[in-house]
Coordinates of C-alpha atoms in Angstrom, one line a residue:
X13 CA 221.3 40.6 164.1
X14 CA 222.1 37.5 166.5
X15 CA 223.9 35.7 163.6
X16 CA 225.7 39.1 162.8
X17 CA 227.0 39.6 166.3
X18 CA 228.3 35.3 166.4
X19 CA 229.8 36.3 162.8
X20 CA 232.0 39.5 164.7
X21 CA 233.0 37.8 167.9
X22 CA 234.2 34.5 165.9
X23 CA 236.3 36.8 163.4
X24 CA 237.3 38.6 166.4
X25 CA 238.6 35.7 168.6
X26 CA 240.9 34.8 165.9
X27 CA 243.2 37.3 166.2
X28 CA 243.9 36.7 170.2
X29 CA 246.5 34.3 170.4
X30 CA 245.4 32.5 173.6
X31 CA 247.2 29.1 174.1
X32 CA 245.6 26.3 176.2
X33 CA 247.8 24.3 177.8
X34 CA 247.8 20.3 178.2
X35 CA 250.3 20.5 181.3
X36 CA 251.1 23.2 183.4
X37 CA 254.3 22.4 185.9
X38 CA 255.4 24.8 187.8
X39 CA 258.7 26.0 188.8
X40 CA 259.8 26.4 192.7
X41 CA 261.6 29.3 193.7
X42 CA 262.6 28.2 196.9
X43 CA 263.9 24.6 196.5
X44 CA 268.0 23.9 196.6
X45 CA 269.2 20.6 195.9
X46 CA 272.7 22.1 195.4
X47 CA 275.2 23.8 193.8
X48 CA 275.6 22.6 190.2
X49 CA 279.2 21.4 189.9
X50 CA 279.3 20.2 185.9
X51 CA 279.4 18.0 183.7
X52 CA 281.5 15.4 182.5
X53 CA 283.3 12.4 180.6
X54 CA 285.6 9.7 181.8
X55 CA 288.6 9.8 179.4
X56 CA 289.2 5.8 179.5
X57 CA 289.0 4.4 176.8
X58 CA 288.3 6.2 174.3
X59 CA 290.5 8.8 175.0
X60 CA 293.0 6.2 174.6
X61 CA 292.9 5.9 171.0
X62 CA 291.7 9.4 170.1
X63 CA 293.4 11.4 172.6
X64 CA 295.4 13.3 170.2
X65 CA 292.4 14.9 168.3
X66 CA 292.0 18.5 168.8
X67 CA 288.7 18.6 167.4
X68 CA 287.3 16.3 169.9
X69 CA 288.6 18.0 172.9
X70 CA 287.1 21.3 171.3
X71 CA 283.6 19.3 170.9
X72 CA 283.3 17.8 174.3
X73 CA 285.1 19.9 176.9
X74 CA 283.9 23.6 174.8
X75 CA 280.9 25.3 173.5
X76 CA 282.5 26.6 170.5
X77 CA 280.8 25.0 167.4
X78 CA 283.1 23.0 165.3
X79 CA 283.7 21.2 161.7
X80 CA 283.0 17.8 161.8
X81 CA 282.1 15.5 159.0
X82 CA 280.8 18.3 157.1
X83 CA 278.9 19.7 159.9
X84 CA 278.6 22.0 162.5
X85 CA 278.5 20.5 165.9
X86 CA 277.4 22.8 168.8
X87 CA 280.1 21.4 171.6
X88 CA 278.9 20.0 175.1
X89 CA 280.8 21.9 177.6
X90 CA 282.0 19.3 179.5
X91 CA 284.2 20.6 182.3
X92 CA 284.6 17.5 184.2
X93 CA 287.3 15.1 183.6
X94 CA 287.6 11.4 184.7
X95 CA 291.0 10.5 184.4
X96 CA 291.6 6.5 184.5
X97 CA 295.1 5.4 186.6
X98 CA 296.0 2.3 184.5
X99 CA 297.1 -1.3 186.0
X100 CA 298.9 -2.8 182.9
X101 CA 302.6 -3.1 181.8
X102 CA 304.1 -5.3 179.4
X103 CA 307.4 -5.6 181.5
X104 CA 308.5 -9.0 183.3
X105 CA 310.1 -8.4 186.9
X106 CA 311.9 -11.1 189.2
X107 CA 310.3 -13.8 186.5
X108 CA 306.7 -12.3 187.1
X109 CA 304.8 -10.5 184.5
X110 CA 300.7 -9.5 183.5
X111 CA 297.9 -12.1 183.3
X112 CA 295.9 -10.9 180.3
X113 CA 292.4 -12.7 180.3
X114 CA 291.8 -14.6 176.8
X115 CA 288.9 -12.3 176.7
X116 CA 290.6 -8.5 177.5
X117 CA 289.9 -6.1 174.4
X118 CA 293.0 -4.3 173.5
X119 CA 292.0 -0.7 173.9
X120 CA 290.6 -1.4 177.3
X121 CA 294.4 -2.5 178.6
X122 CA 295.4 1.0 180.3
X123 CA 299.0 1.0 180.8
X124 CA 300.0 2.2 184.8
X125 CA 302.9 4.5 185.7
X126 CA 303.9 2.0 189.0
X127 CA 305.7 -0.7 186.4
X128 CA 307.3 -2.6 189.7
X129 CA 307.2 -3.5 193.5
X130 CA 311.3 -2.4 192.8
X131 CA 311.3 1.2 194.7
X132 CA 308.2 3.3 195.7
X133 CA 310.4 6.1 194.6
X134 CA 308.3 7.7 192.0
X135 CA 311.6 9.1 189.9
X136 CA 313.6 5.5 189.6
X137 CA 313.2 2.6 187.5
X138 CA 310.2 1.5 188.9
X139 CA 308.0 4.1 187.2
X140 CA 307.0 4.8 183.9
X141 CA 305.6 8.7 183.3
X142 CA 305.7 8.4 179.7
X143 CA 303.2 5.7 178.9
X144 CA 299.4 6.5 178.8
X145 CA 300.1 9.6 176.2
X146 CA 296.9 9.3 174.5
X147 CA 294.9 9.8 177.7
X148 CA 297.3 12.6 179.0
X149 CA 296.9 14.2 175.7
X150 CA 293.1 14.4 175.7
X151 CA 293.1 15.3 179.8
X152 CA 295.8 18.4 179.1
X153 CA 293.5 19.5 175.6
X154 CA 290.1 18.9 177.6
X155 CA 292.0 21.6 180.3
X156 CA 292.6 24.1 177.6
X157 CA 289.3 23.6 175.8
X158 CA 287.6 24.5 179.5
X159 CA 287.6 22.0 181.7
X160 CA 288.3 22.8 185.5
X161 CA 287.4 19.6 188.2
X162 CA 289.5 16.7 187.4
X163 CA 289.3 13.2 189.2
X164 CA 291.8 10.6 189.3
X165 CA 290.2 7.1 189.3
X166 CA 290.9 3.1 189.0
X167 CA 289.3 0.3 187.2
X168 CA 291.9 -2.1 188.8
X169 CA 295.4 -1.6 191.2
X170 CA 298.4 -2.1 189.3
X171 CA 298.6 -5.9 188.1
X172 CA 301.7 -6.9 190.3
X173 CA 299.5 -6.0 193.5
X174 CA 297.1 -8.3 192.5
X175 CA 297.0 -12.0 193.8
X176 CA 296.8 -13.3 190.2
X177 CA 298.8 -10.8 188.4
X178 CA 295.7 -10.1 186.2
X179 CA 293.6 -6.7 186.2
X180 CA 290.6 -8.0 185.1
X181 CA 289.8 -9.5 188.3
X182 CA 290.2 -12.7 190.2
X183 CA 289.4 -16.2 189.2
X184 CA 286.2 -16.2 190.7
X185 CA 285.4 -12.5 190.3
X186 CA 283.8 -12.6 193.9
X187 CA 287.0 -12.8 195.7
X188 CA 289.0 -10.1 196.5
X189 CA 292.1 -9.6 194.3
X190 CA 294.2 -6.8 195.9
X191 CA 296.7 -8.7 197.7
X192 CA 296.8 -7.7 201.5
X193 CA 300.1 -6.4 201.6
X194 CA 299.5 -4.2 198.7
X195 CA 296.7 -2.7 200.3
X196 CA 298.8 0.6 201.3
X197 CA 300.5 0.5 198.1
X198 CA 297.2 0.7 196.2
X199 CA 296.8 4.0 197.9
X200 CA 300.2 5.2 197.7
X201 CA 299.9 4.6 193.8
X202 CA 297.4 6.9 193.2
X203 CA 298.1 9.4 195.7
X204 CA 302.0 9.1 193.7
X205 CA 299.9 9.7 190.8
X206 CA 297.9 13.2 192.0
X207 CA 300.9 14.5 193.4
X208 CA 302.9 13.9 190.2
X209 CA 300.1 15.2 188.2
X210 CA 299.7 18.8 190.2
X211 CA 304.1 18.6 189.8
X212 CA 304.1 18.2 186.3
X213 CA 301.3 18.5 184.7
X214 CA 299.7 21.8 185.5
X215 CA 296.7 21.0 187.7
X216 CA 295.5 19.4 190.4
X217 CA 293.2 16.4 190.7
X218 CA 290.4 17.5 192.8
X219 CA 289.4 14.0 193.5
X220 CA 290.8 10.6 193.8
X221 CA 288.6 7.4 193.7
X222 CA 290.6 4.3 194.5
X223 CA 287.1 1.6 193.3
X224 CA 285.2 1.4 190.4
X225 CA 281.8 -0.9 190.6
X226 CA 284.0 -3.0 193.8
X227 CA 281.1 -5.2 195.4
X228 CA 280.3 -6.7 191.7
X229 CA 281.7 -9.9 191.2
X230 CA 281.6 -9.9 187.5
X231 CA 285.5 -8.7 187.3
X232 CA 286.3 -12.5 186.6
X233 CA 290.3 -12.7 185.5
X234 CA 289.4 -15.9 183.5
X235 CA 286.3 -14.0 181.2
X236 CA 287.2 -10.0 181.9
X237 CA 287.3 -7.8 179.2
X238 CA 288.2 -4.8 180.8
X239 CA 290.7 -4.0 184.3
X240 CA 288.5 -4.7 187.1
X241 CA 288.4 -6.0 190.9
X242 CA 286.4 -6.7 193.4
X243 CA 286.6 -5.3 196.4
X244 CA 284.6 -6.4 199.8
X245 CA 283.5 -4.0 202.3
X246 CA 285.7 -4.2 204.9
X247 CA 288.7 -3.8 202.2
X248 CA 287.1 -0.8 200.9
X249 CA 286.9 0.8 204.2
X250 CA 290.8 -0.3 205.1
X251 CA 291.7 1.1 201.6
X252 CA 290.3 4.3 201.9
X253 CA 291.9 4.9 205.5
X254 CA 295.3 4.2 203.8
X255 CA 294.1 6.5 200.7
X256 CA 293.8 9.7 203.2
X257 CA 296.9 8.8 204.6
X258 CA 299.0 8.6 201.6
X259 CA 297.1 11.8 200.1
X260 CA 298.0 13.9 203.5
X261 CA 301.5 12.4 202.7
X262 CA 302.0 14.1 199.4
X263 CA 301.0 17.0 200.8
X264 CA 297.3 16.9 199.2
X265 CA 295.2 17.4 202.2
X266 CA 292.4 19.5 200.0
X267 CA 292.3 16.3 197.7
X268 CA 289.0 14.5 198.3
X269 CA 288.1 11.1 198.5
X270 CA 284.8 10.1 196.3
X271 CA 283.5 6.2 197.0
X272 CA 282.7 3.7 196.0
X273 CA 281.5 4.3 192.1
X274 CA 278.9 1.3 192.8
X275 CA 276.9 -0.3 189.5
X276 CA 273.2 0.8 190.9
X277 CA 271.9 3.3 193.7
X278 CA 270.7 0.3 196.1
X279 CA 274.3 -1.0 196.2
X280 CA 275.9 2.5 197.1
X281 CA 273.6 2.5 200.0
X282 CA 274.1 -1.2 200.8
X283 CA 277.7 0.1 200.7
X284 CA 277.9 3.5 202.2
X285 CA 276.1 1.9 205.4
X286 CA 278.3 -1.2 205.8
X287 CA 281.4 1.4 205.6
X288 CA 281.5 2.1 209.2
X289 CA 282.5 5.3 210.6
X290 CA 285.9 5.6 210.5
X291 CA 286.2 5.3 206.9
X292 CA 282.8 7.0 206.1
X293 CA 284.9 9.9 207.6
X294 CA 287.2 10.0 205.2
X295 CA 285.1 9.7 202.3
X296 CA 283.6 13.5 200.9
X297 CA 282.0 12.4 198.1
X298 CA 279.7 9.6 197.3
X299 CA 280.0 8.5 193.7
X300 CA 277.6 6.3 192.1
X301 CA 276.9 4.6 189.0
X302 CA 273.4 4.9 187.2
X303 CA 273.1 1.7 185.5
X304 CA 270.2 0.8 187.1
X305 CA 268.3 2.9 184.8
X306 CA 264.7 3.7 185.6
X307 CA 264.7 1.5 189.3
X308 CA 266.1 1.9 192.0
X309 CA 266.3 4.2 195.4
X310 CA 267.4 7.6 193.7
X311 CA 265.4 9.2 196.8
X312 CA 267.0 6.7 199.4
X313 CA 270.4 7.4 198.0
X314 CA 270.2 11.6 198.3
X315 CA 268.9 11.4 201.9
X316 CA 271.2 9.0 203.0
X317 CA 274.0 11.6 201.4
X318 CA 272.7 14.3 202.3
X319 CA 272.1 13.4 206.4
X320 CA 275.5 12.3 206.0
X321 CA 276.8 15.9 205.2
X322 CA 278.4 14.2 201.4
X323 CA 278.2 15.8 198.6
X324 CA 276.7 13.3 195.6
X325 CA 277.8 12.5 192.4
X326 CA 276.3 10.4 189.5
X327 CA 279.7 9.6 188.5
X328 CA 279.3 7.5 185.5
X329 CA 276.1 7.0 183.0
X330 CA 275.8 5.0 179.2
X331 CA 273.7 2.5 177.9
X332 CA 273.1 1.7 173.9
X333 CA 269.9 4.0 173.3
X334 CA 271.5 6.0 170.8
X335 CA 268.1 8.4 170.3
X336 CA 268.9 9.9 173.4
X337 CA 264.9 8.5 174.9
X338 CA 266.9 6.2 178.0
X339 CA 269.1 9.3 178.4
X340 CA 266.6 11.8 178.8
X341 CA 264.1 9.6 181.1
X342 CA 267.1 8.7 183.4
X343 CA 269.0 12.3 183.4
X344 CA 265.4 13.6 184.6
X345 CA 264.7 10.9 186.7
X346 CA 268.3 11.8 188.7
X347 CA 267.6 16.1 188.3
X348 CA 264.1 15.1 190.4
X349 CA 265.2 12.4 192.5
X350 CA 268.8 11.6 193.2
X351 CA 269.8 15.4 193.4
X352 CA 273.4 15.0 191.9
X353 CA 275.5 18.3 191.8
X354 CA 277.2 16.5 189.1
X355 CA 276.9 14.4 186.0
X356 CA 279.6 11.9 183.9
X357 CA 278.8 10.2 180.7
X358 CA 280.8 7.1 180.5
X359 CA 282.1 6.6 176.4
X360 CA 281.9 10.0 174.7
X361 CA 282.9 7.8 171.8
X362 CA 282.4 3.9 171.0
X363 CA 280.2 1.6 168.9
X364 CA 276.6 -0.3 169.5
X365 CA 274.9 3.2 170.5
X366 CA 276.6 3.7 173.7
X367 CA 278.9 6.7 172.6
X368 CA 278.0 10.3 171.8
X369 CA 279.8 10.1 169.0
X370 CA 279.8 6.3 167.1
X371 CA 283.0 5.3 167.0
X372 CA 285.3 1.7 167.4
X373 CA 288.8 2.5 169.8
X374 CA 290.3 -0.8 168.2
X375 CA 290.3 0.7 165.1
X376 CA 290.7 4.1 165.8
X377 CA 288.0 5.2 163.6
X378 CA 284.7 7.8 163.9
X379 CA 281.3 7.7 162.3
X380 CA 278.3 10.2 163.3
X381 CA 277.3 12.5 165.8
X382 CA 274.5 10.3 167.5
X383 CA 271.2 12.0 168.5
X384 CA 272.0 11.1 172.3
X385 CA 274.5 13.9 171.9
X386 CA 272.2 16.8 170.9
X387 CA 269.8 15.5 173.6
X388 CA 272.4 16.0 176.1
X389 CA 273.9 18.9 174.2
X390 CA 270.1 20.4 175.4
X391 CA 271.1 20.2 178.7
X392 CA 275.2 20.7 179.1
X393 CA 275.0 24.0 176.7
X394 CA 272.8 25.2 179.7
X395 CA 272.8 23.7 183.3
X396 CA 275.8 24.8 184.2
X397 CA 278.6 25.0 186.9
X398 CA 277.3 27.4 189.9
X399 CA 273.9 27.5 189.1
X400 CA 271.5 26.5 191.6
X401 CA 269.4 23.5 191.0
X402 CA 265.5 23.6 191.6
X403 CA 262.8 21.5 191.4
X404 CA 261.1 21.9 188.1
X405 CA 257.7 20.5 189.3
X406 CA 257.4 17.4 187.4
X407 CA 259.1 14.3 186.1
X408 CA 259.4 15.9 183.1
X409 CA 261.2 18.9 184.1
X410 CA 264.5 20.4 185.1
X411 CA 265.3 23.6 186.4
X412 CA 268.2 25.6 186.9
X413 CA 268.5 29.0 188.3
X414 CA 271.7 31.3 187.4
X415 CA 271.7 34.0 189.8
X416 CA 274.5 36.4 188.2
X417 CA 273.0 36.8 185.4
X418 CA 269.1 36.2 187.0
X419 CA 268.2 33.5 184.3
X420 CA 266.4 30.7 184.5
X421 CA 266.9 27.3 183.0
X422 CA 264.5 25.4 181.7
X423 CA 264.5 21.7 180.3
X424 CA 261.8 19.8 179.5
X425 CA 260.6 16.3 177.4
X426 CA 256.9 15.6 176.2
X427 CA 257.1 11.9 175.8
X428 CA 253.0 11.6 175.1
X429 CA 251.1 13.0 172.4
X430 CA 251.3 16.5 170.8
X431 CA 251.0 18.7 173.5
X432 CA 251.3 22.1 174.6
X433 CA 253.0 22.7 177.7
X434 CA 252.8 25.7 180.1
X435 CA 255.6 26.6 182.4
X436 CA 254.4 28.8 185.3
X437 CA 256.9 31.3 187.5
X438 CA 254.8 32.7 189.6
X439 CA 256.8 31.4 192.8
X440 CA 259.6 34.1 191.7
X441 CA 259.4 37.4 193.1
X442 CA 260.2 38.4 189.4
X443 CA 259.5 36.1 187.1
X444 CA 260.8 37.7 184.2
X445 CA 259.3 40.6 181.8
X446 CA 256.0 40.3 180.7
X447 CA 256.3 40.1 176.9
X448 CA 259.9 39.3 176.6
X449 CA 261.1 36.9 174.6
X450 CA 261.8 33.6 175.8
X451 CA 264.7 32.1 174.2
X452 CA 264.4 28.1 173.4
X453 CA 266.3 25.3 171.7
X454 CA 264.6 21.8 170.5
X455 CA 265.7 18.6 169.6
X456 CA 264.0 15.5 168.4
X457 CA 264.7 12.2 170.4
X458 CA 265.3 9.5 167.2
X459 CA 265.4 12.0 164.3
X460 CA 264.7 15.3 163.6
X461 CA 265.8 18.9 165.5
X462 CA 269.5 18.7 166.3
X463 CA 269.6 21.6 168.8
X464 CA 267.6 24.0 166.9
X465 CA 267.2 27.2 167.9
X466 CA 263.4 29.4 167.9
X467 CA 262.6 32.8 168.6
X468 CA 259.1 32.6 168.9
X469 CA 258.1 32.1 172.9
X470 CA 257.5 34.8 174.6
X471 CA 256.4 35.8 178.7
X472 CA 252.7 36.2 179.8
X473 CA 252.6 37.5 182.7
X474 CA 254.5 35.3 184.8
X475 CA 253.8 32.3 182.4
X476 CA 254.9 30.7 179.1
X477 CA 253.5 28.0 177.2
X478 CA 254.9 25.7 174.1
X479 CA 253.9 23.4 172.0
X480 CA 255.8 19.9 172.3
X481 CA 255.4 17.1 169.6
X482 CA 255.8 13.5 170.9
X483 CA 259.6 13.0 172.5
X484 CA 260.7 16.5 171.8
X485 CA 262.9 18.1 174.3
X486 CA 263.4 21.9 174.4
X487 CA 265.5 24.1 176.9
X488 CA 263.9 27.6 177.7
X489 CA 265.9 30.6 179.2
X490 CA 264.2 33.1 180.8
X491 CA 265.7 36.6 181.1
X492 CA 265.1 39.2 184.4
X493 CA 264.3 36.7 187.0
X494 CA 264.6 37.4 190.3
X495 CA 263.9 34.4 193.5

């Protein structure tokens, strides 16, 4: 009889499908760290030698799937759009002309519309609008693929304003090499450039960022590869003045100012609080670099922005992991710690595992979709602009919390063992339908799932629960939820 009634409740607790999770994080209700602005691409350089490819506009800056290589590539939804304001011309004026370092890579030389000190005059001789077509290309197809926040940014001021005629940077890379005088023309330039653009080209820049990385002193003239400069403190903060100025002058005055697009988050705070007041004031958007990767003051960075009334962008991201685990780890890391409202990736396309798509701009030729992409593809397709960002309760986790249409975004990465992971709502006055279907999406970090989708997850009660294999990340939308 005893044995009989083991034999009926064993049989019996088969059939209950009862998952026990490893991890349980669960998801606030009541945290805001902002209004989720997008996400995004800087155009320089690959855009330079690709910018006439429709295909790649559709991939990066739509959701549509499209054709490539034979496959089907679920696109990104990037609608965020860096646009770089070159510093080179190949045109000699009263006997001067470029510095090219013996180092500078070809496809990195961005040709600038300002050609001559000549005439400030944006319609005579002086100016060039036609060069850069590649770029502007790519910019106006990214537009009618679905992008909507453009910013206007510079690796380097136009060479003539430089002190040794070279965009890659001074001889010494620590000094300053924006000549003093050419201070107010720096500005002038690129305000020139935004009001030119919202004249001619359909749109408006909603940003302008006149540095890029300007406290590093690696933007040596003499080993550069790339247009850089260095920029001290002080010149920053006498730049910028000049850079409302000239904005207010062309009639821009709802064109922002985002600073100072430092390497790593402790130099944009060593930065933002050396600025001083005055130009601090001028200044609406603090950009910032995330090469430093897993270090750094993420938290430190956010309060200071936040105290200051700024909104906070991490305004450029890459490194060479091409399976998408650095990615990941560092995209989470800034989601639960540096609170961006938005997100850049640096190279959609280039070689060595830094682009989304392999690629070499020299040669003007593509290979495959990386893995990196369909890791970030896990969070683009979904995070996106107006939703309200939450805390998702652990390192692992994202949230994001669409209130038009009452969903809620979920991304998470199981970088441990085999796991099952439960994901608990109970902070939500209505955390969905008990018994509905909880939509996800995987993919594998290295190999494997490619933004797979699954129907097979489903609400308990104001919980869910799924099982993760090692370095797996999956995206969860859940239907019917109400804060």
């Amino acid at each position: 009889m005893y044995f009989d009634l083991l034999l009926t409740l064993a049989l019996a607790a088969l059939h209950i499908p009862i998952a026990i999770a490893d991890q349980t994080t669960t998801i606030s209700s009541t945290t805001n760290w902002g209004t989720w602005e997008g996400w995004g691409v800087s155009l320089a350089w690959w855009a330079k030698a690709f910018g006439t490819r429709q295909d790649l506009a559709t991939i990066f800056f739509s959701t549509s799937s499209t054709s490539y290589n034979g496959a089907s590539v679920p696109g990104l939804g990037l609608n965020i759009v860096r646009y770089n304001a070159g510093a080179c011309s190949k045109n000699t004026y009263n006997g001067d002309s470029m510095v090219v370092s013996p180092k500078m890579i070809a496809s990195r030389q961005v040709d600038g519309y300002w050609t001559d000190w000549a005439s400030n005059v944006s319609t005579s001789s002086s100016w060039n609008w036609n060069v850069d077509a590649n770029q502007r290309s790519m910019l106006l197809s990214a537009r009618s693929a679905g992008a909507d926040t453009f910013e206007l940014f510079s690796n380097s001021p136009m060479w003539w304003m430089c002190s040794n005629h070279n965009p890659s940077g001074s001889d010494s890379g620590s000094a300053d090499n924006l000549q003093s005088w050419n201070y107010d023309q720096h500005a002038f330039y690129l305000a020139a450039v935004a009001k030119h653009a919202s004249s001619n080209w359909g749109f408006q820049f909603s940003s302008v960022e006149p540095f890029n990385e300007p406290i590093s002193s690696w933007w040596n003239g003499k080993t550069g590869t790339q247009e850089g400069c260095h920029f001290s403190v002080s010149t920053q903060a006498t730049v910028l003045n000049y850079m409302r100025t000239e904005l207010n002058n062309q009639g821009l005055s709802s064109t922002i100012i985002a600073a100072s697009d430092e390497n790593t988050y402790d130099l944009a705070v060593s930065t933002w609080n050396s600025l001083g007041s005055t130009a601090q004031s001028k200044v609406a958007r603090i950009n910032v670099h995330g090469y430093q990767y897993g270090s750094g003051s993420r938290d430190g960075l956010y309060s200071l922005a936040h105290n200051a009334g700024k909104k906070l962008w991490n305004s450029e991201y890459g490194e060479s992991d091409a399976t998408g685990s650095q990615l990941a780890s560092n995209l989470l890391l800034d989601f639960r710690w540096l609170h961006p409202t938005a997100w850049v990736y640096w190279q959609a396309i280039d070689g060595g595992g830094w682009g989304l798509i392999d690629g070499n701009d020299d040669s003007a030729t593509t290979g495959a979709v990386s893995q990196k992409y369909y890791v970030l593809a896990q969070f683009t397709r979904h995070i996106r602009k107006g939703m309200t960002i939450l805390d998702g309760g652990s390192d692992y986790t994202a949230a994001a919390y669409d209130a038009t249409n009452k969903k809620l975004i979920i991304v998470a990465v199981n970088w441990g063992s085999a796991q099952t992971i439960s994901f608990d709502l109970s902070k939500f006055s209505t955390p969905g339908t008990n018994g509905a279907l909880v939509k996800r999406w995987s993919t594998q970090i290295s190999s494997g799932d490619k933004y797979v989708s699954y129907s097979d997850t489903y609400l308990s009660g104001s919980k869910f629960s799924s099982r993760f294999a090692t370095n797996q990340v999956m995206t969860f939308e859940v239907s019917n939820v109400v804060k």
